[in-house]
Amino acid sequence: MADPERVLQHGDVLVVVDVQVDFCPGGALPIERGDEVVPVLNRWIATAVRTGVPVYPSRDWHPNRHVSFIGFGGPWPPHCLQDSEGARFHPDLRLPDSTVIVTKGVRLDRDQYSAFDETGLAAELRARGVKRVWVGGLAQDVCVRATALDARREGFETMLIVDGTRPVTQAGGEAANEEMRRAGVRFETTR
Ligand SMILES: [Zn+2]
């Protein structure tokens, strides 16, 4: 169990993955109880702001006819279309004004699940002296998984906020947990 007040420290970063309207109940690609991550992550965000830990929210930001969409070569229903309501962050997510948004999923030729995938985020975090990455958001078995695995690959100590994420499917979530565990990701539940 981790109390954000006690564990967040200088050298940490909080990466909030794709907490967008379309991934929450009522959205275009809803994740069951996806909205329940919002109050959990708000606590982490508030503590991060107070302690000077940077917060990087990522967002899926697809062009029309994206290759990840059914009918255009991908597995997903259309979601998070650029500038659409569904692409907005969940209205209750309380991001600081100073936040820098990591935009992904904009490529025309392939999808980008990870917040590190050709976004420059790893270089940015290294430049800011980040050693440890806390990850939460949606979905645990897709973009959170890819982001956490990339964070490890980039050499960061990586912490998954277990109660701050939800999977598309239970089985997918369990497989993703196993993969992340093997990659050295650590799991913490908010106290
Ligand atoms: Zn997407």
Short mmCIF file of N, CA and C and ligand atoms in Angstrom, two decimals:
data_model
loop_
_atom_site.label_atom_id
_atom_site.label_comp_id
_atom_site.label_asym_id
_atom_site.label_seq_id
_atom_site.Cartn_x
_atom_site.Cartn_y
_atom_site.Cartn_z
N MET A 1 0.84 -1.19 0.00
CA MET A 1 0.00 0.00 0.00
C MET A 1 0.88 1.25 0.00
N ALA A 2 0.45 2.24 -0.77
CA ALA A 2 1.26 3.45 -0.89
C ALA A 2 0.39 4.69 -0.67
N ASP A 3 0.78 5.50 0.28
CA ASP A 3 0.15 6.78 0.50
C ASP A 3 0.91 7.80 -0.36
N PRO A 4 0.22 8.41 -1.35
CA PRO A 4 0.94 9.32 -2.22
C PRO A 4 1.75 10.37 -1.45
N GLU A 5 1.20 10.83 -0.32
CA GLU A 5 1.90 11.85 0.49
C GLU A 5 3.26 11.35 0.97
N ARG A 6 3.35 10.06 1.19
CA ARG A 6 4.58 9.53 1.78
C ARG A 6 5.56 9.02 0.73
N VAL A 7 5.05 8.62 -0.44
CA VAL A 7 5.94 7.95 -1.40
C VAL A 7 6.41 8.85 -2.54
N LEU A 8 5.62 9.85 -2.91
CA LEU A 8 6.06 10.69 -4.03
C LEU A 8 7.23 11.55 -3.57
N GLN A 9 8.25 11.59 -4.40
CA GLN A 9 9.45 12.34 -4.01
C GLN A 9 10.14 12.92 -5.23
N HIS A 10 11.10 13.81 -4.97
CA HIS A 10 11.89 14.40 -6.04
C HIS A 10 12.50 13.29 -6.89
N GLY A 11 12.44 13.44 -8.22
CA GLY A 11 12.95 12.40 -9.10
C GLY A 11 11.84 11.49 -9.62
N ASP A 12 10.63 11.72 -9.12
CA ASP A 12 9.47 10.95 -9.59
C ASP A 12 8.73 11.74 -10.68
N VAL A 13 7.92 11.02 -11.44
CA VAL A 13 6.98 11.64 -12.37
C VAL A 13 5.70 10.81 -12.31
N LEU A 14 4.58 11.48 -12.57
CA LEU A 14 3.29 10.79 -12.62
C LEU A 14 2.80 10.84 -14.07
N VAL A 15 2.65 9.67 -14.68
CA VAL A 15 2.14 9.60 -16.05
C VAL A 15 0.71 9.06 -16.00
N VAL A 16 -0.23 9.90 -16.39
CA VAL A 16 -1.66 9.57 -16.33
C VAL A 16 -2.10 9.25 -17.76
N VAL A 17 -2.31 7.96 -18.01
CA VAL A 17 -2.53 7.48 -19.37
C VAL A 17 -4.00 7.55 -19.80
N ASP A 18 -4.30 8.35 -20.79
CA ASP A 18 -5.56 8.29 -21.55
C ASP A 18 -6.85 8.23 -20.72
N VAL A 19 -6.95 9.07 -19.71
CA VAL A 19 -8.20 9.13 -18.94
C VAL A 19 -9.16 10.07 -19.70
N GLN A 20 -9.71 9.52 -20.76
CA GLN A 20 -10.51 10.29 -21.72
C GLN A 20 -11.96 9.80 -21.73
N VAL A 21 -12.84 10.70 -22.15
CA VAL A 21 -14.28 10.42 -22.14
C VAL A 21 -14.60 9.13 -22.88
N ASP A 22 -14.00 8.90 -24.04
CA ASP A 22 -14.33 7.71 -24.83
C ASP A 22 -13.95 6.40 -24.15
N PHE A 23 -13.02 6.44 -23.20
CA PHE A 23 -12.62 5.20 -22.52
C PHE A 23 -13.40 4.96 -21.23
N CYS A 24 -14.32 5.87 -20.92
CA CYS A 24 -15.12 5.73 -19.71
C CYS A 24 -16.54 5.31 -20.08
N PRO A 25 -17.30 4.79 -19.10
CA PRO A 25 -18.68 4.37 -19.40
C PRO A 25 -19.44 5.48 -20.14
N GLY A 26 -20.14 5.08 -21.22
CA GLY A 26 -20.85 6.05 -22.04
C GLY A 26 -20.04 6.51 -23.24
N GLY A 27 -18.75 6.22 -23.26
CA GLY A 27 -17.88 6.63 -24.37
C GLY A 27 -17.89 5.64 -25.51
N ALA A 28 -17.09 5.92 -26.54
CA ALA A 28 -17.09 5.12 -27.76
C ALA A 28 -16.38 3.77 -27.58
N LEU A 29 -15.46 3.70 -26.63
CA LEU A 29 -14.71 2.47 -26.36
C LEU A 29 -14.61 2.31 -24.85
N PRO A 30 -15.78 2.10 -24.22
CA PRO A 30 -15.83 2.21 -22.76
C PRO A 30 -15.17 1.04 -22.05
N ILE A 31 -14.43 1.36 -21.03
CA ILE A 31 -13.81 0.35 -20.18
C ILE A 31 -14.65 0.27 -18.90
N GLU A 32 -15.05 -0.94 -18.55
CA GLU A 32 -15.91 -1.14 -17.40
C GLU A 32 -15.31 -0.47 -16.16
N ARG A 33 -16.07 0.39 -15.53
CA ARG A 33 -15.65 1.13 -14.32
C ARG A 33 -14.39 1.96 -14.56
N GLY A 34 -14.19 2.32 -15.84
CA GLY A 34 -13.01 3.13 -16.16
C GLY A 34 -12.98 4.46 -15.42
N ASP A 35 -14.18 5.02 -15.19
CA ASP A 35 -14.24 6.32 -14.51
C ASP A 35 -13.82 6.24 -13.05
N GLU A 36 -13.77 5.02 -12.50
CA GLU A 36 -13.39 4.89 -11.08
C GLU A 36 -11.91 5.22 -10.83
N VAL A 37 -11.14 5.30 -11.90
CA VAL A 37 -9.73 5.67 -11.70
C VAL A 37 -9.59 7.16 -11.40
N VAL A 38 -10.63 7.94 -11.74
CA VAL A 38 -10.49 9.40 -11.66
C VAL A 38 -10.23 9.90 -10.24
N PRO A 39 -11.08 9.53 -9.25
CA PRO A 39 -10.80 10.04 -7.90
C PRO A 39 -9.46 9.55 -7.35
N VAL A 40 -9.09 8.32 -7.70
CA VAL A 40 -7.80 7.78 -7.24
C VAL A 40 -6.65 8.62 -7.82
N LEU A 41 -6.70 8.82 -9.12
CA LEU A 41 -5.61 9.56 -9.77
C LEU A 41 -5.61 11.03 -9.36
N ASN A 42 -6.80 11.57 -9.07
CA ASN A 42 -6.85 12.97 -8.59
C ASN A 42 -6.05 13.14 -7.30
N ARG A 43 -6.09 12.13 -6.45
CA ARG A 43 -5.30 12.22 -5.21
C ARG A 43 -3.81 12.24 -5.51
N TRP A 44 -3.40 11.38 -6.43
CA TRP A 44 -1.98 11.33 -6.82
C TRP A 44 -1.57 12.65 -7.49
N ILE A 45 -2.46 13.17 -8.34
CA ILE A 45 -2.14 14.41 -9.04
C ILE A 45 -2.00 15.56 -8.04
N ALA A 46 -2.96 15.65 -7.10
CA ALA A 46 -2.92 16.75 -6.13
C ALA A 46 -1.64 16.70 -5.30
N THR A 47 -1.26 15.50 -4.90
CA THR A 47 -0.03 15.36 -4.11
C THR A 47 1.19 15.69 -4.96
N ALA A 48 1.17 15.24 -6.21
CA ALA A 48 2.30 15.53 -7.10
C ALA A 48 2.47 17.04 -7.26
N VAL A 49 1.37 17.74 -7.45
CA VAL A 49 1.44 19.19 -7.64
C VAL A 49 2.04 19.84 -6.39
N ARG A 50 1.56 19.39 -5.23
CA ARG A 50 2.01 19.98 -3.97
C ARG A 50 3.49 19.71 -3.71
N THR A 51 3.98 18.57 -4.17
CA THR A 51 5.37 18.20 -3.87
C THR A 51 6.32 18.47 -5.02
N GLY A 52 5.82 19.10 -6.08
CA GLY A 52 6.69 19.46 -7.19
C GLY A 52 7.04 18.31 -8.12
N VAL A 53 6.26 17.24 -8.04
CA VAL A 53 6.47 16.10 -8.95
C VAL A 53 5.72 16.38 -10.25
N PRO A 54 6.41 16.33 -11.40
CA PRO A 54 5.71 16.65 -12.65
C PRO A 54 4.64 15.61 -13.01
N VAL A 55 3.59 16.10 -13.67
CA VAL A 55 2.47 15.26 -14.10
C VAL A 55 2.37 15.34 -15.62
N TYR A 56 2.43 14.18 -16.26
CA TYR A 56 2.28 14.13 -17.71
C TYR A 56 1.08 13.26 -18.07
N PRO A 57 -0.04 13.88 -18.44
CA PRO A 57 -1.15 13.09 -18.94
C PRO A 57 -0.93 12.79 -20.42
N SER A 58 -1.25 11.55 -20.82
CA SER A 58 -1.23 11.27 -22.26
C SER A 58 -2.66 11.19 -22.76
N ARG A 59 -2.80 11.39 -24.06
CA ARG A 59 -4.12 11.27 -24.68
C ARG A 59 -3.98 10.60 -26.03
N ASP A 60 -4.98 9.76 -26.32
CA ASP A 60 -5.15 9.18 -27.65
C ASP A 60 -5.79 10.27 -28.49
N TRP A 61 -5.31 10.46 -29.72
CA TRP A 61 -5.72 11.65 -30.49
C TRP A 61 -5.70 11.28 -31.97
N HIS A 62 -6.75 10.52 -32.35
CA HIS A 62 -6.72 9.89 -33.66
C HIS A 62 -7.30 10.75 -34.78
N PRO A 63 -6.67 10.70 -35.95
CA PRO A 63 -7.29 11.28 -37.14
C PRO A 63 -8.46 10.39 -37.60
N ASN A 64 -9.31 10.95 -38.41
CA ASN A 64 -10.36 10.15 -39.07
C ASN A 64 -9.71 8.98 -39.79
N ARG A 65 -10.43 7.88 -39.92
CA ARG A 65 -9.97 6.74 -40.70
C ARG A 65 -8.66 6.17 -40.17
N HIS A 66 -8.46 6.24 -38.86
CA HIS A 66 -7.18 5.79 -38.30
C HIS A 66 -7.00 4.28 -38.47
N VAL A 67 -5.76 3.86 -38.63
CA VAL A 67 -5.45 2.44 -38.85
C VAL A 67 -5.81 1.55 -37.67
N SER A 68 -6.07 2.14 -36.51
CA SER A 68 -6.46 1.31 -35.35
C SER A 68 -7.96 1.03 -35.34
N PHE A 69 -8.70 1.63 -36.27
CA PHE A 69 -10.17 1.48 -36.27
C PHE A 69 -10.61 0.30 -37.11
N ILE A 70 -11.66 -0.37 -36.64
CA ILE A 70 -12.30 -1.43 -37.42
C ILE A 70 -12.70 -0.84 -38.77
N GLY A 71 -12.41 -1.57 -39.83
CA GLY A 71 -12.71 -1.07 -41.17
C GLY A 71 -11.51 -0.40 -41.82
N PHE A 72 -10.52 -0.06 -41.01
CA PHE A 72 -9.31 0.57 -41.54
C PHE A 72 -8.05 -0.20 -41.14
N GLY A 73 -8.27 -1.47 -40.76
CA GLY A 73 -7.14 -2.35 -40.47
C GLY A 73 -6.91 -2.63 -39.00
N GLY A 74 -7.70 -2.02 -38.13
CA GLY A 74 -7.45 -2.17 -36.70
C GLY A 74 -8.54 -2.91 -35.95
N PRO A 75 -8.31 -3.12 -34.65
CA PRO A 75 -9.26 -3.89 -33.83
C PRO A 75 -10.30 -3.06 -33.08
N TRP A 76 -10.20 -1.75 -33.10
CA TRP A 76 -11.01 -0.92 -32.20
C TRP A 76 -12.10 -0.15 -32.93
N PRO A 77 -13.25 0.04 -32.26
CA PRO A 77 -14.22 0.98 -32.84
C PRO A 77 -13.60 2.39 -32.84
N PRO A 78 -14.06 3.25 -33.75
CA PRO A 78 -13.51 4.61 -33.76
C PRO A 78 -13.63 5.26 -32.38
N HIS A 79 -12.57 5.92 -31.93
CA HIS A 79 -12.56 6.55 -30.60
C HIS A 79 -11.54 7.68 -30.58
N CYS A 80 -11.72 8.58 -29.63
CA CYS A 80 -10.77 9.67 -29.40
C CYS A 80 -10.38 10.40 -30.69
N LEU A 81 -11.40 10.74 -31.47
CA LEU A 81 -11.14 11.52 -32.69
C LEU A 81 -10.66 12.92 -32.30
N GLN A 82 -9.67 13.40 -33.03
CA GLN A 82 -9.08 14.70 -32.72
C GLN A 82 -10.16 15.78 -32.57
N ASP A 83 -10.06 16.53 -31.48
CA ASP A 83 -10.96 17.65 -31.18
C ASP A 83 -12.40 17.26 -30.86
N SER A 84 -12.68 15.96 -30.76
CA SER A 84 -14.05 15.55 -30.44
C SER A 84 -14.27 15.59 -28.92
N GLU A 85 -15.53 15.58 -28.51
CA GLU A 85 -15.88 15.51 -27.09
C GLU A 85 -15.29 14.27 -26.45
N GLY A 86 -15.34 13.15 -27.20
CA GLY A 86 -14.86 11.88 -26.65
C GLY A 86 -13.37 11.86 -26.40
N ALA A 87 -12.64 12.75 -27.05
CA ALA A 87 -11.19 12.79 -26.88
C ALA A 87 -10.77 13.65 -25.69
N ARG A 88 -11.73 14.36 -25.10
CA ARG A 88 -11.39 15.22 -23.95
C ARG A 88 -11.04 14.35 -22.74
N PHE A 89 -10.24 14.92 -21.86
CA PHE A 89 -10.00 14.23 -20.59
C PHE A 89 -11.31 14.15 -19.83
N HIS A 90 -11.44 13.13 -18.97
CA HIS A 90 -12.65 13.01 -18.14
C HIS A 90 -12.87 14.36 -17.42
N PRO A 91 -14.11 14.85 -17.45
CA PRO A 91 -14.35 16.21 -16.91
C PRO A 91 -13.98 16.36 -15.43
N ASP A 92 -13.93 15.24 -14.68
CA ASP A 92 -13.58 15.34 -13.26
C ASP A 92 -12.09 15.20 -12.99
N LEU A 93 -11.32 14.89 -14.03
CA LEU A 93 -9.87 14.74 -13.82
C LEU A 93 -9.27 16.13 -13.58
N ARG A 94 -8.58 16.28 -12.46
CA ARG A 94 -8.09 17.61 -12.10
C ARG A 94 -6.59 17.74 -12.41
N LEU A 95 -6.32 18.15 -13.63
CA LEU A 95 -4.93 18.32 -14.06
C LEU A 95 -4.47 19.74 -13.74
N PRO A 96 -3.20 19.87 -13.36
CA PRO A 96 -2.70 21.23 -13.08
C PRO A 96 -2.57 22.03 -14.37
N ASP A 97 -2.65 23.35 -14.25
CA ASP A 97 -2.52 24.22 -15.43
C ASP A 97 -1.17 24.04 -16.10
N SER A 98 -0.18 23.69 -15.30
CA SER A 98 1.19 23.59 -15.82
C SER A 98 1.43 22.28 -16.57
N THR A 99 0.42 21.45 -16.65
CA THR A 99 0.64 20.11 -17.20
C THR A 99 1.03 20.16 -18.68
N VAL A 100 1.87 19.22 -19.06
CA VAL A 100 2.26 19.09 -20.47
C VAL A 100 1.61 17.81 -20.99
N ILE A 101 0.78 17.95 -22.00
CA ILE A 101 0.04 16.81 -22.53
C ILE A 101 0.89 16.06 -23.54
N VAL A 102 0.93 14.73 -23.41
CA VAL A 102 1.61 13.88 -24.38
C VAL A 102 0.55 13.34 -25.34
N THR A 103 0.66 13.73 -26.58
CA THR A 103 -0.34 13.34 -27.58
C THR A 103 0.21 12.19 -28.42
N LYS A 104 -0.60 11.17 -28.60
CA LYS A 104 -0.19 9.98 -29.34
C LYS A 104 -1.36 9.45 -30.16
N GLY A 105 -1.06 8.50 -31.04
CA GLY A 105 -2.12 7.95 -31.88
C GLY A 105 -2.43 8.83 -33.08
N VAL A 106 -1.50 9.74 -33.37
CA VAL A 106 -1.71 10.69 -34.48
C VAL A 106 -1.12 10.19 -35.80
N ARG A 107 -0.28 9.16 -35.72
CA ARG A 107 0.36 8.68 -36.95
C ARG A 107 -0.66 8.06 -37.88
N LEU A 108 -0.45 8.25 -39.17
CA LEU A 108 -1.38 7.72 -40.16
C LEU A 108 -1.08 6.27 -40.51
N ASP A 109 0.14 5.81 -40.18
CA ASP A 109 0.54 4.48 -40.64
C ASP A 109 0.49 3.40 -39.57
N ARG A 110 0.44 3.79 -38.29
CA ARG A 110 0.37 2.76 -37.25
C ARG A 110 -0.09 3.40 -35.94
N ASP A 111 -0.51 2.54 -35.00
CA ASP A 111 -0.99 3.05 -33.72
C ASP A 111 0.18 3.25 -32.75
N GLN A 112 -0.06 4.02 -31.72
CA GLN A 112 0.93 4.21 -30.65
C GLN A 112 0.20 4.02 -29.32
N TYR A 113 0.41 2.87 -28.70
CA TYR A 113 -0.24 2.60 -27.41
C TYR A 113 0.51 3.29 -26.26
N SER A 114 1.83 3.32 -26.38
CA SER A 114 2.65 3.80 -25.26
C SER A 114 2.84 5.30 -25.32
N ALA A 115 2.82 5.93 -24.14
CA ALA A 115 3.09 7.38 -24.05
C ALA A 115 4.54 7.69 -24.40
N PHE A 116 5.38 6.65 -24.48
CA PHE A 116 6.79 6.85 -24.84
C PHE A 116 7.05 6.65 -26.33
N ASP A 117 6.05 6.16 -27.07
CA ASP A 117 6.26 5.74 -28.46
C ASP A 117 6.39 6.94 -29.40
N GLU A 118 7.62 7.32 -29.69
CA GLU A 118 7.92 8.43 -30.60
C GLU A 118 7.32 9.75 -30.16
N THR A 119 7.22 9.93 -28.83
CA THR A 119 6.69 11.20 -28.32
C THR A 119 7.78 12.09 -27.73
N GLY A 120 8.97 11.51 -27.54
CA GLY A 120 10.05 12.28 -26.90
C GLY A 120 9.96 12.29 -25.38
N LEU A 121 9.01 11.56 -24.82
CA LEU A 121 8.79 11.62 -23.37
C LEU A 121 10.00 11.14 -22.58
N ALA A 122 10.66 10.08 -23.04
CA ALA A 122 11.80 9.55 -22.27
C ALA A 122 12.90 10.60 -22.17
N ALA A 123 13.21 11.28 -23.27
CA ALA A 123 14.24 12.32 -23.26
C ALA A 123 13.83 13.48 -22.34
N GLU A 124 12.57 13.84 -22.41
CA GLU A 124 12.05 14.91 -21.56
C GLU A 124 12.20 14.55 -20.07
N LEU A 125 11.86 13.32 -19.73
CA LEU A 125 11.93 12.91 -18.32
C LEU A 125 13.38 12.86 -17.85
N ARG A 126 14.26 12.35 -18.71
CA ARG A 126 15.69 12.32 -18.33
C ARG A 126 16.21 13.73 -18.13
N ALA A 127 15.80 14.65 -19.01
CA ALA A 127 16.26 16.05 -18.89
C ALA A 127 15.78 16.67 -17.58
N ARG A 128 14.68 16.19 -17.05
CA ARG A 128 14.15 16.72 -15.79
C ARG A 128 14.64 15.93 -14.58
N GLY A 129 15.55 14.99 -14.82
CA GLY A 129 16.13 14.25 -13.70
C GLY A 129 15.24 13.16 -13.13
N VAL A 130 14.28 12.74 -13.91
CA VAL A 130 13.35 11.72 -13.42
C VAL A 130 14.04 10.36 -13.35
N LYS A 131 13.80 9.67 -12.24
CA LYS A 131 14.35 8.32 -12.05
C LYS A 131 13.23 7.28 -11.96
N ARG A 132 12.08 7.73 -11.46
CA ARG A 132 11.01 6.78 -11.17
C ARG A 132 9.69 7.28 -11.76
N VAL A 133 9.00 6.36 -12.46
CA VAL A 133 7.77 6.69 -13.16
C VAL A 133 6.60 5.97 -12.48
N TRP A 134 5.60 6.74 -12.05
CA TRP A 134 4.34 6.18 -11.54
C TRP A 134 3.33 6.23 -12.66
N VAL A 135 2.68 5.10 -12.94
CA VAL A 135 1.75 5.02 -14.08
C VAL A 135 0.37 4.60 -13.61
N GLY A 136 -0.65 5.31 -14.12
CA GLY A 136 -2.04 4.90 -13.92
C GLY A 136 -2.83 5.32 -15.14
N GLY A 137 -4.10 4.93 -15.19
CA GLY A 137 -4.95 5.36 -16.30
C GLY A 137 -5.56 4.20 -17.04
N LEU A 138 -5.86 4.42 -18.32
CA LEU A 138 -6.64 3.46 -19.12
C LEU A 138 -5.94 3.15 -20.44
N ALA A 139 -6.10 1.95 -20.96
CA ALA A 139 -6.57 0.78 -20.23
C ALA A 139 -5.36 -0.02 -19.76
N GLN A 140 -5.56 -0.72 -18.65
CA GLN A 140 -4.44 -1.40 -18.00
C GLN A 140 -3.76 -2.41 -18.92
N ASP A 141 -4.55 -3.10 -19.77
CA ASP A 141 -3.98 -4.15 -20.62
C ASP A 141 -3.61 -3.64 -22.02
N VAL A 142 -3.74 -2.34 -22.26
CA VAL A 142 -3.39 -1.82 -23.58
C VAL A 142 -2.37 -0.67 -23.41
N CYS A 143 -2.83 0.54 -23.24
CA CYS A 143 -1.89 1.68 -23.25
C CYS A 143 -1.11 1.83 -21.95
N VAL A 144 -1.71 1.45 -20.82
CA VAL A 144 -0.97 1.49 -19.56
C VAL A 144 0.14 0.43 -19.58
N ARG A 145 -0.22 -0.76 -20.02
CA ARG A 145 0.77 -1.84 -20.16
C ARG A 145 1.95 -1.39 -21.03
N ALA A 146 1.62 -0.86 -22.22
CA ALA A 146 2.68 -0.46 -23.17
C ALA A 146 3.54 0.66 -22.58
N THR A 147 2.90 1.57 -21.87
CA THR A 147 3.64 2.70 -21.27
C THR A 147 4.56 2.21 -20.16
N ALA A 148 4.05 1.32 -19.31
CA ALA A 148 4.87 0.81 -18.20
C ALA A 148 6.05 -0.01 -18.73
N LEU A 149 5.79 -0.84 -19.74
CA LEU A 149 6.88 -1.66 -20.30
C LEU A 149 7.94 -0.77 -20.95
N ASP A 150 7.51 0.27 -21.63
CA ASP A 150 8.48 1.20 -22.24
C ASP A 150 9.26 1.96 -21.18
N ALA A 151 8.59 2.32 -20.10
CA ALA A 151 9.29 3.04 -19.02
C ALA A 151 10.43 2.17 -18.49
N ARG A 152 10.16 0.87 -18.33
CA ARG A 152 11.22 -0.05 -17.88
C ARG A 152 12.33 -0.14 -18.93
N ARG A 153 11.92 -0.28 -20.19
CA ARG A 153 12.88 -0.39 -21.29
C ARG A 153 13.78 0.84 -21.35
N GLU A 154 13.22 1.99 -20.99
CA GLU A 154 13.99 3.24 -21.00
C GLU A 154 14.83 3.41 -19.74
N GLY A 155 14.74 2.43 -18.84
CA GLY A 155 15.62 2.43 -17.68
C GLY A 155 15.06 3.10 -16.44
N PHE A 156 13.77 3.43 -16.45
CA PHE A 156 13.18 4.05 -15.26
C PHE A 156 12.67 2.98 -14.30
N GLU A 157 12.82 3.25 -13.03
CA GLU A 157 12.09 2.46 -12.04
C GLU A 157 10.61 2.74 -12.30
N THR A 158 9.79 1.71 -12.30
CA THR A 158 8.40 1.90 -12.77
C THR A 158 7.42 1.30 -11.78
N MET A 159 6.42 2.11 -11.43
CA MET A 159 5.42 1.74 -10.43
C MET A 159 4.04 1.83 -11.05
N LEU A 160 3.28 0.77 -10.96
CA LEU A 160 1.90 0.79 -11.44
C LEU A 160 0.96 1.10 -10.27
N ILE A 161 0.10 2.08 -10.44
CA ILE A 161 -0.91 2.39 -9.42
C ILE A 161 -2.10 1.47 -9.69
N VAL A 162 -2.16 0.37 -8.95
CA VAL A 162 -3.07 -0.74 -9.25
C VAL A 162 -4.54 -0.30 -9.25
N ASP A 163 -4.92 0.48 -8.27
CA ASP A 163 -6.33 0.91 -8.18
C ASP A 163 -6.60 2.13 -9.06
N GLY A 164 -5.58 2.61 -9.74
CA GLY A 164 -5.73 3.75 -10.64
C GLY A 164 -5.73 3.32 -12.09
N THR A 165 -6.07 2.07 -12.34
CA THR A 165 -6.14 1.58 -13.72
C THR A 165 -7.21 0.49 -13.82
N ARG A 166 -7.74 0.26 -15.03
CA ARG A 166 -8.75 -0.78 -15.28
C ARG A 166 -8.46 -1.40 -16.65
N PRO A 167 -8.66 -2.72 -16.78
CA PRO A 167 -8.41 -3.38 -18.07
C PRO A 167 -9.63 -3.40 -18.99
N VAL A 168 -9.40 -3.62 -20.26
CA VAL A 168 -10.50 -3.85 -21.22
C VAL A 168 -11.16 -5.19 -20.89
N THR A 169 -10.33 -6.23 -20.67
CA THR A 169 -10.86 -7.53 -20.25
C THR A 169 -10.07 -8.02 -19.04
N GLN A 170 -10.74 -8.81 -18.20
CA GLN A 170 -10.09 -9.35 -17.01
C GLN A 170 -8.89 -10.21 -17.38
N ALA A 171 -9.09 -11.08 -18.39
CA ALA A 171 -8.00 -11.98 -18.81
C ALA A 171 -6.82 -11.17 -19.34
N GLY A 172 -7.14 -10.15 -20.14
CA GLY A 172 -6.09 -9.29 -20.67
C GLY A 172 -5.34 -8.59 -19.55
N GLY A 173 -6.08 -8.19 -18.54
CA GLY A 173 -5.47 -7.51 -17.40
C GLY A 173 -4.51 -8.40 -16.65
N GLU A 174 -4.91 -9.67 -16.48
CA GLU A 174 -4.04 -10.60 -15.76
C GLU A 174 -2.77 -10.90 -16.55
N ALA A 175 -2.93 -11.08 -17.87
CA ALA A 175 -1.76 -11.32 -18.72
C ALA A 175 -0.82 -10.12 -18.70
N ALA A 176 -1.41 -8.93 -18.75
CA ALA A 176 -0.59 -7.71 -18.73
C ALA A 176 0.16 -7.59 -17.41
N ASN A 177 -0.51 -7.92 -16.30
CA ASN A 177 0.15 -7.86 -14.99
C ASN A 177 1.37 -8.77 -14.96
N GLU A 178 1.19 -9.99 -15.49
CA GLU A 178 2.28 -10.96 -15.50
C GLU A 178 3.46 -10.42 -16.31
N GLU A 179 3.15 -9.86 -17.46
CA GLU A 179 4.19 -9.32 -18.34
C GLU A 179 4.93 -8.14 -17.67
N MET A 180 4.15 -7.28 -17.05
CA MET A 180 4.76 -6.12 -16.39
C MET A 180 5.62 -6.56 -15.22
N ARG A 181 5.10 -7.55 -14.47
CA ARG A 181 5.85 -8.05 -13.32
C ARG A 181 7.20 -8.60 -13.77
N ARG A 182 7.16 -9.38 -14.86
CA ARG A 182 8.40 -9.97 -15.38
C ARG A 182 9.39 -8.89 -15.84
N ALA A 183 8.85 -7.76 -16.31
CA ALA A 183 9.70 -6.67 -16.78
C ALA A 183 10.24 -5.82 -15.63
N GLY A 184 9.79 -6.14 -14.40
CA GLY A 184 10.32 -5.41 -13.25
C GLY A 184 9.46 -4.24 -12.80
N VAL A 185 8.25 -4.14 -13.34
CA VAL A 185 7.33 -3.11 -12.86
C VAL A 185 6.86 -3.50 -11.46
N ARG A 186 6.79 -2.52 -10.58
CA ARG A 186 6.30 -2.79 -9.22
C ARG A 186 4.86 -2.31 -9.10
N PHE A 187 4.11 -2.97 -8.24
CA PHE A 187 2.68 -2.72 -8.11
C PHE A 187 2.39 -2.11 -6.75
N GLU A 188 1.66 -0.99 -6.76
CA GLU A 188 1.28 -0.36 -5.51
C GLU A 188 -0.20 0.01 -5.53
N THR A 189 -0.87 -0.26 -4.43
CA THR A 189 -2.27 0.15 -4.28
C THR A 189 -2.30 1.37 -3.37
N THR A 190 -3.16 2.32 -3.72
CA THR A 190 -3.22 3.56 -2.95
C THR A 190 -3.75 3.29 -1.55
N ARG A 191 -3.06 3.80 -0.55
CA ARG A 191 -3.54 3.63 0.82
C ARG A 191 -4.62 4.66 1.13
ZN ZN B 1 -6.66 4.56 -29.77
#
